[in-house]
XYZ file of C-alpha atoms in Angstrom:
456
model
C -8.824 11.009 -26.559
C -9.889 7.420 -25.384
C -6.731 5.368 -23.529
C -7.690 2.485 -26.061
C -7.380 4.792 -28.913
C -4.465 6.295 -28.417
C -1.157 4.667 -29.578
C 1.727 7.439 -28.188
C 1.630 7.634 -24.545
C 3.100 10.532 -22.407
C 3.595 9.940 -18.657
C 4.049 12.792 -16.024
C 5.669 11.033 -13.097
C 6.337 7.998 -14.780
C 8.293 7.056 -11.885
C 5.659 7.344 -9.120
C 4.439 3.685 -7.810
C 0.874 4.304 -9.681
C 1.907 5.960 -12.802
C 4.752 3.606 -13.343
C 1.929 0.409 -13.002
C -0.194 1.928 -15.446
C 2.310 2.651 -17.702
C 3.509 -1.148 -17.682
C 0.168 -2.428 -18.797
C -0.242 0.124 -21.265
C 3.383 -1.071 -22.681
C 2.312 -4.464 -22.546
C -0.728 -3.363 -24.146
C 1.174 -2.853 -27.181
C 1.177 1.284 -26.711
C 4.115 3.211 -27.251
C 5.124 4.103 -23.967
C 7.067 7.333 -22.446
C 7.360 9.262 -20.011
C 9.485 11.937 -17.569
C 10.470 11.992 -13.281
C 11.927 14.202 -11.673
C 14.643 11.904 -10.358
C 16.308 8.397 -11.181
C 14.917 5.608 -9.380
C 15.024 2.038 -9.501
C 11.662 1.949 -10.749
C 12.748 4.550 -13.985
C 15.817 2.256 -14.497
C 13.672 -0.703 -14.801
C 11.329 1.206 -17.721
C 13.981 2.001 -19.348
C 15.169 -1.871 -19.096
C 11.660 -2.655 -20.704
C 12.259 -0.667 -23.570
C 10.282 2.826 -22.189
C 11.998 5.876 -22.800
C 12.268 7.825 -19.639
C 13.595 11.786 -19.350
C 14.880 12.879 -15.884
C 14.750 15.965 -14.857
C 11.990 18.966 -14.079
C 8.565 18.293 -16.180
C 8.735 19.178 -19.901
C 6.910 22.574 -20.869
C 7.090 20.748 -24.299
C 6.538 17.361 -25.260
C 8.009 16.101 -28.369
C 6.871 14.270 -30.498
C 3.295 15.388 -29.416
C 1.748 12.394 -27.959
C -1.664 10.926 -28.460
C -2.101 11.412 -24.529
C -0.741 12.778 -21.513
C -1.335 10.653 -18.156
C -0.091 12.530 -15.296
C 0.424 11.993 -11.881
C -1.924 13.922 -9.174
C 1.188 15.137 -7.269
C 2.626 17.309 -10.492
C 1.909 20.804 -9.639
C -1.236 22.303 -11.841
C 1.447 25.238 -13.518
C 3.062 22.070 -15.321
C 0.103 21.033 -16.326
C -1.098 24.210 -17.973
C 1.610 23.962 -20.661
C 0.807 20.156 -21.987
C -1.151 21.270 -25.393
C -1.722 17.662 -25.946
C -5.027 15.816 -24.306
C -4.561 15.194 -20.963
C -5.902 12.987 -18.109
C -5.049 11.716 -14.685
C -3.657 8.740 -13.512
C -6.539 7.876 -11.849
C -8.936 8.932 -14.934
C -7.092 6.615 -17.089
C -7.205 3.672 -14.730
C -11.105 4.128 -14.406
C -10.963 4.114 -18.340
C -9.287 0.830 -18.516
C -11.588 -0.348 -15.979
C -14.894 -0.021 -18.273
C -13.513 -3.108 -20.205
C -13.164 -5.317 -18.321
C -14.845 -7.149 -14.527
C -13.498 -4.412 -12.366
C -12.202 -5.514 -8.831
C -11.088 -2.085 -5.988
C -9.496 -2.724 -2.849
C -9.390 0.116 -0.660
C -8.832 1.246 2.729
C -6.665 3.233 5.037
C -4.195 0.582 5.467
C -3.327 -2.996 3.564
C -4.379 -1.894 0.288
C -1.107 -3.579 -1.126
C -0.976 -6.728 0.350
C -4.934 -7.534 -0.131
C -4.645 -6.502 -4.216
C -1.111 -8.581 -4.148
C -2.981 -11.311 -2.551
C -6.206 -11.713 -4.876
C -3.887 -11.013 -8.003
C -1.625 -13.865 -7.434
C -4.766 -16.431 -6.607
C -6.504 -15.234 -9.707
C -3.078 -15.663 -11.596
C -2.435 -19.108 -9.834
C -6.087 -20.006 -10.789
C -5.387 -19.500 -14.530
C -7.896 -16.593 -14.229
C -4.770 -14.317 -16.528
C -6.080 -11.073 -14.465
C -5.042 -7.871 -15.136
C -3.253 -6.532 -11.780
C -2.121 -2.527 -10.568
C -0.927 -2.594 -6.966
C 0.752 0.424 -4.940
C 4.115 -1.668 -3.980
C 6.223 -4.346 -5.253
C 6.230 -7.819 -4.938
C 9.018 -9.756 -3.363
C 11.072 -11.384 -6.657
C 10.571 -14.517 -4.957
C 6.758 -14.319 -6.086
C 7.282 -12.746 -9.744
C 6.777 -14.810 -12.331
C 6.739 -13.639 -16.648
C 3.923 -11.999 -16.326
C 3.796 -10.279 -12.917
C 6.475 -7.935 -12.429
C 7.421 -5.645 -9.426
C 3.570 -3.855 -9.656
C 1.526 -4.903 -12.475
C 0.205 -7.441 -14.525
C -0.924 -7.306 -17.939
C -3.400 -10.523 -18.519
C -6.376 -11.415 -21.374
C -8.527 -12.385 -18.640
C -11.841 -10.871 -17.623
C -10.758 -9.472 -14.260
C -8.455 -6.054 -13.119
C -7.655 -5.840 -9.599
C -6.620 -2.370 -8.596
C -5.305 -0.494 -5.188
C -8.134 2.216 -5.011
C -6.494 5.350 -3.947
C -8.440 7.138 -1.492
C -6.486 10.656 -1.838
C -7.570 13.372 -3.809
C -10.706 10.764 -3.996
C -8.708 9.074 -6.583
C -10.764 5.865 -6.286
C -14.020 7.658 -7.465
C -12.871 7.302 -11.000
C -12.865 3.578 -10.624
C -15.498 1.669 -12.558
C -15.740 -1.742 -10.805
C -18.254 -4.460 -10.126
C -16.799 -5.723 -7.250
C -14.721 -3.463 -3.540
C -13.019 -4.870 -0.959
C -12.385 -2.774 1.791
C -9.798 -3.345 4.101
C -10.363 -0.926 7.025
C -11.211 3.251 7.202
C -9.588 5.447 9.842
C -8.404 9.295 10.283
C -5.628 9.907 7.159
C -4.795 12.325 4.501
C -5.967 15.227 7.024
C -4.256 17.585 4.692
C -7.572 17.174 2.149
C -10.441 15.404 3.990
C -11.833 17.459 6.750
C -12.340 14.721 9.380
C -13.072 11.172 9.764
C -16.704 11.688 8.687
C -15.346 13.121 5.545
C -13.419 10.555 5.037
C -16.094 7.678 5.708
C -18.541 9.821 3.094
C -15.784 9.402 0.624
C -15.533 6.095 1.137
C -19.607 5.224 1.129
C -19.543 7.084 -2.253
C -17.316 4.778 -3.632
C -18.665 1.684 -2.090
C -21.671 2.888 -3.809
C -20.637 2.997 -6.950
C -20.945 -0.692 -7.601
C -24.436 -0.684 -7.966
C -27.357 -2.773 -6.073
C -25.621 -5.841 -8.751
C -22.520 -4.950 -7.596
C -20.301 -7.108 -4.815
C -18.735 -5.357 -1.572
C -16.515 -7.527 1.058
C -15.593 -5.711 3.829
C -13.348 -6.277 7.295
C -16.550 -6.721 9.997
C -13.771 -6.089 12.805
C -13.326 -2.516 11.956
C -16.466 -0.496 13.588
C -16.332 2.395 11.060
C -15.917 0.020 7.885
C -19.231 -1.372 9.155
C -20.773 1.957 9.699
C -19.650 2.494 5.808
C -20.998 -0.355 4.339
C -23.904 -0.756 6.068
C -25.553 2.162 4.183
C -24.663 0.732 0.830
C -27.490 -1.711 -1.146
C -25.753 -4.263 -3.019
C -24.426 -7.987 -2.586
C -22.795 -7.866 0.982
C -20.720 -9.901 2.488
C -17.578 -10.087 5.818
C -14.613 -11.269 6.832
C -12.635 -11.122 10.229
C -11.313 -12.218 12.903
C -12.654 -10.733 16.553
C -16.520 -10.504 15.113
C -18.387 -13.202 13.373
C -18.395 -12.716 9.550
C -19.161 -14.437 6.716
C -15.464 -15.736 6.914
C -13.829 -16.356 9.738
C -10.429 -16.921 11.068
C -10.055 -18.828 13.990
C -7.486 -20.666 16.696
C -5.176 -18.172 14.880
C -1.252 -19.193 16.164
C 1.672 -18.105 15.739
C 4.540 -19.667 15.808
C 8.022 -20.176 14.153
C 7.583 -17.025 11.455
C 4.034 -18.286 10.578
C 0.432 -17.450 10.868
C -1.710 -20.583 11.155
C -5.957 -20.035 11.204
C -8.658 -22.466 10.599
C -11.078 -20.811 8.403
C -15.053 -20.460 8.291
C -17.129 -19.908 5.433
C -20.739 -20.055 5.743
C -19.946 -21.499 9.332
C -18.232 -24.646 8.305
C -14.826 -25.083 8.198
C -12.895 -25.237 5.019
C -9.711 -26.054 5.480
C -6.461 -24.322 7.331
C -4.624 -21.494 5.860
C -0.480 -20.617 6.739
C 0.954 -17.213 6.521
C 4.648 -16.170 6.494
C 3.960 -12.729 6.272
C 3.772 -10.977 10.035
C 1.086 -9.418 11.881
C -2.830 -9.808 12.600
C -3.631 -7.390 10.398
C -2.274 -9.403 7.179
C -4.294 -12.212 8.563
C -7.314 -10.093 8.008
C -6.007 -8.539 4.818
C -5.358 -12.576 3.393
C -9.170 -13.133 4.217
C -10.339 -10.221 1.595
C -8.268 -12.013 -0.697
C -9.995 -15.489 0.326
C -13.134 -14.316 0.727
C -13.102 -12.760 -2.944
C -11.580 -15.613 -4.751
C -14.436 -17.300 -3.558
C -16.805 -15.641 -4.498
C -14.994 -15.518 -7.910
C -15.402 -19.252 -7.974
C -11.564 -20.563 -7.216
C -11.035 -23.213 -5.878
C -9.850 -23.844 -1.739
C -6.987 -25.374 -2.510
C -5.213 -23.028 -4.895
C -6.139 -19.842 -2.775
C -4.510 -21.669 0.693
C -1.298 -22.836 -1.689
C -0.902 -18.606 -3.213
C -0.891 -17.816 0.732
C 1.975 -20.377 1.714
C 4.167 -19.255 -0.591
C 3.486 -15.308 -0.236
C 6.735 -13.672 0.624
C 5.310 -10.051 1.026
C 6.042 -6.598 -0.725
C 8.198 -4.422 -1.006
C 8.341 -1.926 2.366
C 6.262 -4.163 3.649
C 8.101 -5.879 6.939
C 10.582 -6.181 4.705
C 13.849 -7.964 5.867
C 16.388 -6.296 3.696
C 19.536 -7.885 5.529
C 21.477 -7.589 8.629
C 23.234 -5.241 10.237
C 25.988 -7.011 12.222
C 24.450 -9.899 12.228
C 21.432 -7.702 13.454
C 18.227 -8.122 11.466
C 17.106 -4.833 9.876
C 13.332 -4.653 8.871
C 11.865 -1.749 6.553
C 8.612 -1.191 6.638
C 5.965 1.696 5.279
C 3.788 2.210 8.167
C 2.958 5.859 8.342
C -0.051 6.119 10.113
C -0.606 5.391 13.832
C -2.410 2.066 13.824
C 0.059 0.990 11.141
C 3.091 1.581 13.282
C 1.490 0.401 16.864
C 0.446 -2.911 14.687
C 4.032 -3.681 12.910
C 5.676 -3.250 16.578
C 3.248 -6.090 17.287
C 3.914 -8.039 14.489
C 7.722 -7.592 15.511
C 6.899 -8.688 19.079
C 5.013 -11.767 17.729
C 7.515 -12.892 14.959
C 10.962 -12.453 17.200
C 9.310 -13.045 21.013
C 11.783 -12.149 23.733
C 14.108 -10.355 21.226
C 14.583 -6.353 22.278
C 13.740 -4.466 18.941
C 15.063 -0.894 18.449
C 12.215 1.028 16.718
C 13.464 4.153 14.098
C 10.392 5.907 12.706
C 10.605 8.634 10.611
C 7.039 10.534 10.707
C 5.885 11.476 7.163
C 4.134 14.723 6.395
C 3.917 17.288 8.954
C -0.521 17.704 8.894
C -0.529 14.079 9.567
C 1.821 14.395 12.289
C 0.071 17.102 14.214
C -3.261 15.806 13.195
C -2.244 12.497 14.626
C 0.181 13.367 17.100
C -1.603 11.854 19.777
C -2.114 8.674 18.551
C 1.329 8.463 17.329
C 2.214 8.653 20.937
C 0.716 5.898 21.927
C 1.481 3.731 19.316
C 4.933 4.280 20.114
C 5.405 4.436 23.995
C 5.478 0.877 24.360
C 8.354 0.371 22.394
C 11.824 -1.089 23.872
C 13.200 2.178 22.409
C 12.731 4.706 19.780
C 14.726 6.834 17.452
C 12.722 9.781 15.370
C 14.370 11.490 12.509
C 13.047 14.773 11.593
C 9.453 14.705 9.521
C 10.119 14.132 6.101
C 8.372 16.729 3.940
C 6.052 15.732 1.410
C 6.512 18.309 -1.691
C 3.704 20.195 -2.313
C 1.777 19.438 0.377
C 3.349 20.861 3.391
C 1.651 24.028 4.879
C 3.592 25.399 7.447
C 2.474 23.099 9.968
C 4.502 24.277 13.059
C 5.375 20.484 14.582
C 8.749 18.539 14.912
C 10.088 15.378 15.321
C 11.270 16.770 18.598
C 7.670 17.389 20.304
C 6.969 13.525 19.624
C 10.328 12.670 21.360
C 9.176 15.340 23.990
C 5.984 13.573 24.857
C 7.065 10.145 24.831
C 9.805 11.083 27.178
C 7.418 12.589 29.622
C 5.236 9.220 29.723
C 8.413 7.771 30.071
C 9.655 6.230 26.978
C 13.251 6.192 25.954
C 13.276 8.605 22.360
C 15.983 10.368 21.074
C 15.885 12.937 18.219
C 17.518 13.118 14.885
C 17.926 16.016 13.006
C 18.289 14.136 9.970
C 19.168 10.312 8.336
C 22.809 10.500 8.703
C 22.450 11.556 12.682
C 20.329 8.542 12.754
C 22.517 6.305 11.291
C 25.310 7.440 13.936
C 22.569 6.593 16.609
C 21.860 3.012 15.503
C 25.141 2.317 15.108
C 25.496 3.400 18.675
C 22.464 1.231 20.211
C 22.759 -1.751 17.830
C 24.896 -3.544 19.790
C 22.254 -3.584 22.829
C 19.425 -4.749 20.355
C 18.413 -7.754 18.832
C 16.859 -6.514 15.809
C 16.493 -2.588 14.095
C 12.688 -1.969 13.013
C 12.706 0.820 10.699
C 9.102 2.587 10.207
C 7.846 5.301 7.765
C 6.708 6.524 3.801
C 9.803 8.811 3.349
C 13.497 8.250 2.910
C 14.132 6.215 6.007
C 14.233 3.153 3.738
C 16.983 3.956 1.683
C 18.948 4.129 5.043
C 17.535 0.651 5.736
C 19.172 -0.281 2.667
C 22.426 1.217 3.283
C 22.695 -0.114 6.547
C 22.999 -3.823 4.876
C 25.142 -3.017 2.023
């Protein structure tokens, strides 16, 4: 059954961050939209609010009515699947479908996936472009308008901008004409082998596009380059540390901003201001740039988009305060991600002491990685680490704890203290607040809701 055929519209895992986007442009697409989760969620709740019906509770071994189509989730275990009588495709298969249609843009990467796809959807929407828009977070409400809502936009134009999954491969069923790649590193260890797997992954997708096709990638991350420069297409760079096609430079910071003059071409086009934290959104923001211009928009409505970004959701996110203590929640999971959002916190609140709370998610990564999570964390005024949250159904019995990384840091001399779970590490924060300036709260599990609770 073709997605544009189809009128009835079943979705397994409706309340995931990728099914629920899809499922919003199909609704706004005119199709009759519903779907099941295993659990209430804010994201369910605001389906429903759109006029979606949603079911809660284990997956259905019986749809009914039978739908046109079945779009499920990758994370619903294969024995569901085997009951749906009704044609069925993935998440991913359905985005690539939509793709086909329509002047396909992919941003992928390790990390910054989000922000960059945020970014270039809110120029393009700014420029009057009407894009069509799937990212894998939420935008701040401040930056919502009719038509963009929490993780998708439905537009008429010619363009969809989509966060290209690279689990599972998920991005390989992606059809576009343009890829922006943000960075490649060691991840998802529980399904690629190693990094080389990862990069082939990766080259196959950049691939994809064609010899027509347009790829922008980050020229300060050495194994992006080693990627890309295998690929035979339109090519063209952005960053920060090398030279590149577009350049940021005298980068400051300075009262909760990011200021950069920028280069295109080698002559300077103008200044760009960032409110958003960290070097590493710097270089995500020049994707963004760098493929707006090449889309034709104009300087001055790409640098106005970036002034008033106010970031995503889990995303050094400042949910509230904590006696009068900022709390921050943020989704960095993987090593680079943390070390680089304890710099951003450094940068953004200089001289302020910053108590870090990670919660490690998934226990392959965290043995995989457990070195580099190490280091990305001894330098830190001090940490707390809840237990490894487990991610269902794809845990293997990897035998590592929470405790070893609290272990190790000690030993290099750190000060780490182990939770056994969220509500000993509420007890500890409420202990150590009072000695801190700020609480930085790190991870892809539950932590946030305790972020969340903490400012209630």
């Amino acid at each position: 059954m073709d997605i544009k055929q189809a009128k009835n519209i079943y979705c397994l895992g409706i309340g995931g961050i990728g099914v629920s986007a899809l499922a919003r442009i199909l609704f706004a697409m005119g199709k009759n939209v519903s779907g099941s989760d295993i659990k209430e969620s804010v994201i369910t709740k605001s389906l429903e609010d759109l006029g979606m019906d949603v079911d809660i509770g284990p997956n259905p071994a019986k749809i009914t009515p039978e739908p046109d189509l079945v779009i499920y989730s990758q994370d619903i275990p294969k024995d569901d699947l085997d009951f749906i009588t009704s044609p069925k495709i993935s998440q991913a298969q359905a985005l690539g479908d939509l793709m086909v249609e329509k002047y396909g843009i992919g941003v992928t990467g390790t990390n910054g996936k989000s922000t960059t796809t945020a970014l270039l959807g809110l120029i393009l929407e700014r420029a009057n472009l009407d894009p069509t828009v799937l990212i894998g977070s939420t935008l701040s409400h401040k930056n919502e308008s009719d038509k963009f809502q929490a993780n998708a936009r439905y537009g008429k134009g010619e363009y969809l901008v989509v966060e290209s999954d690279e689990y599972h491969r998920k991005m390989l069923f992606n059809k576009p004409k343009m890829i922006i790649v943000t960075n490649v590193a060691e991840d998802h260890l529980d399904y690629y082998n190693d990094l080389s797997d990862i990069k082939s992954a990766f080259l196959e997708y950049a691939k994809s596009i064609g010899p027509e096709g347009i790829l922008i990638f980050n020229a300060d991350d050495h194994n992006t380059v080693d990627v890309c420069k295998h690929v035979a297409c339109h090519k063209f760079t952005f960053g920060i540390h090398h030279y590149a096609d577009l350049q940021a430079v005298n980068c400051k910071i300075g009262n909760r901003e990011q200021i950069a003059d920028l280069h295109y071409d080698d002559e300077m086009i103008g200044q760009i201001v960032l409110k958003v934290p960290g070097i590493f959104n710097m270089s995500n923001a020049l994707g963004a740039i760098l493929a707006a211009i090449k889309l034709g928009v104009e300087f001055d409505v790409i640098k106005q988009t970036l002034a008033e970004f106010n970031g995503l959701w889990r995303r050094f996110e400042e949910v509230g305060n904590h006696y009068l203590k900022p709390v921050i929640s943020d989704y960095a999971h993987h090593p680079a991600g943390v070390e680089l959002t304890i710099q951003a916190a450094r940068e953004f609140f200089p001289n302020k002491k910053i108590l870090v709370v990670f919660q490690p998610h998934h226990r392959n990564r965290t043995k995989a990685l457990f070195g580099d999570f190490v280091e990305a964390l001894v330098t830190a005024d001090e940490i707390i680490l809840p237990e490894i949250f487990d991610v269902t159904g794809r845990e293997h019995g990897e035998d590592i704890s929470s405790e070893q990384l609290v272990e190790e840091l000690t030993k290099k001399g750190a000060k780490a203290t182990y939770a056994k779970d969220l509500s000993q590490t509420e007890k500890l924060i409420k202990e150590k607040i009072k000695h801190f300036d700020l609480v930085l709260m790190m991870g892809a599990g539950d932590i946030d809701n305790l972020a969340r609770k903490m400012v209630k």
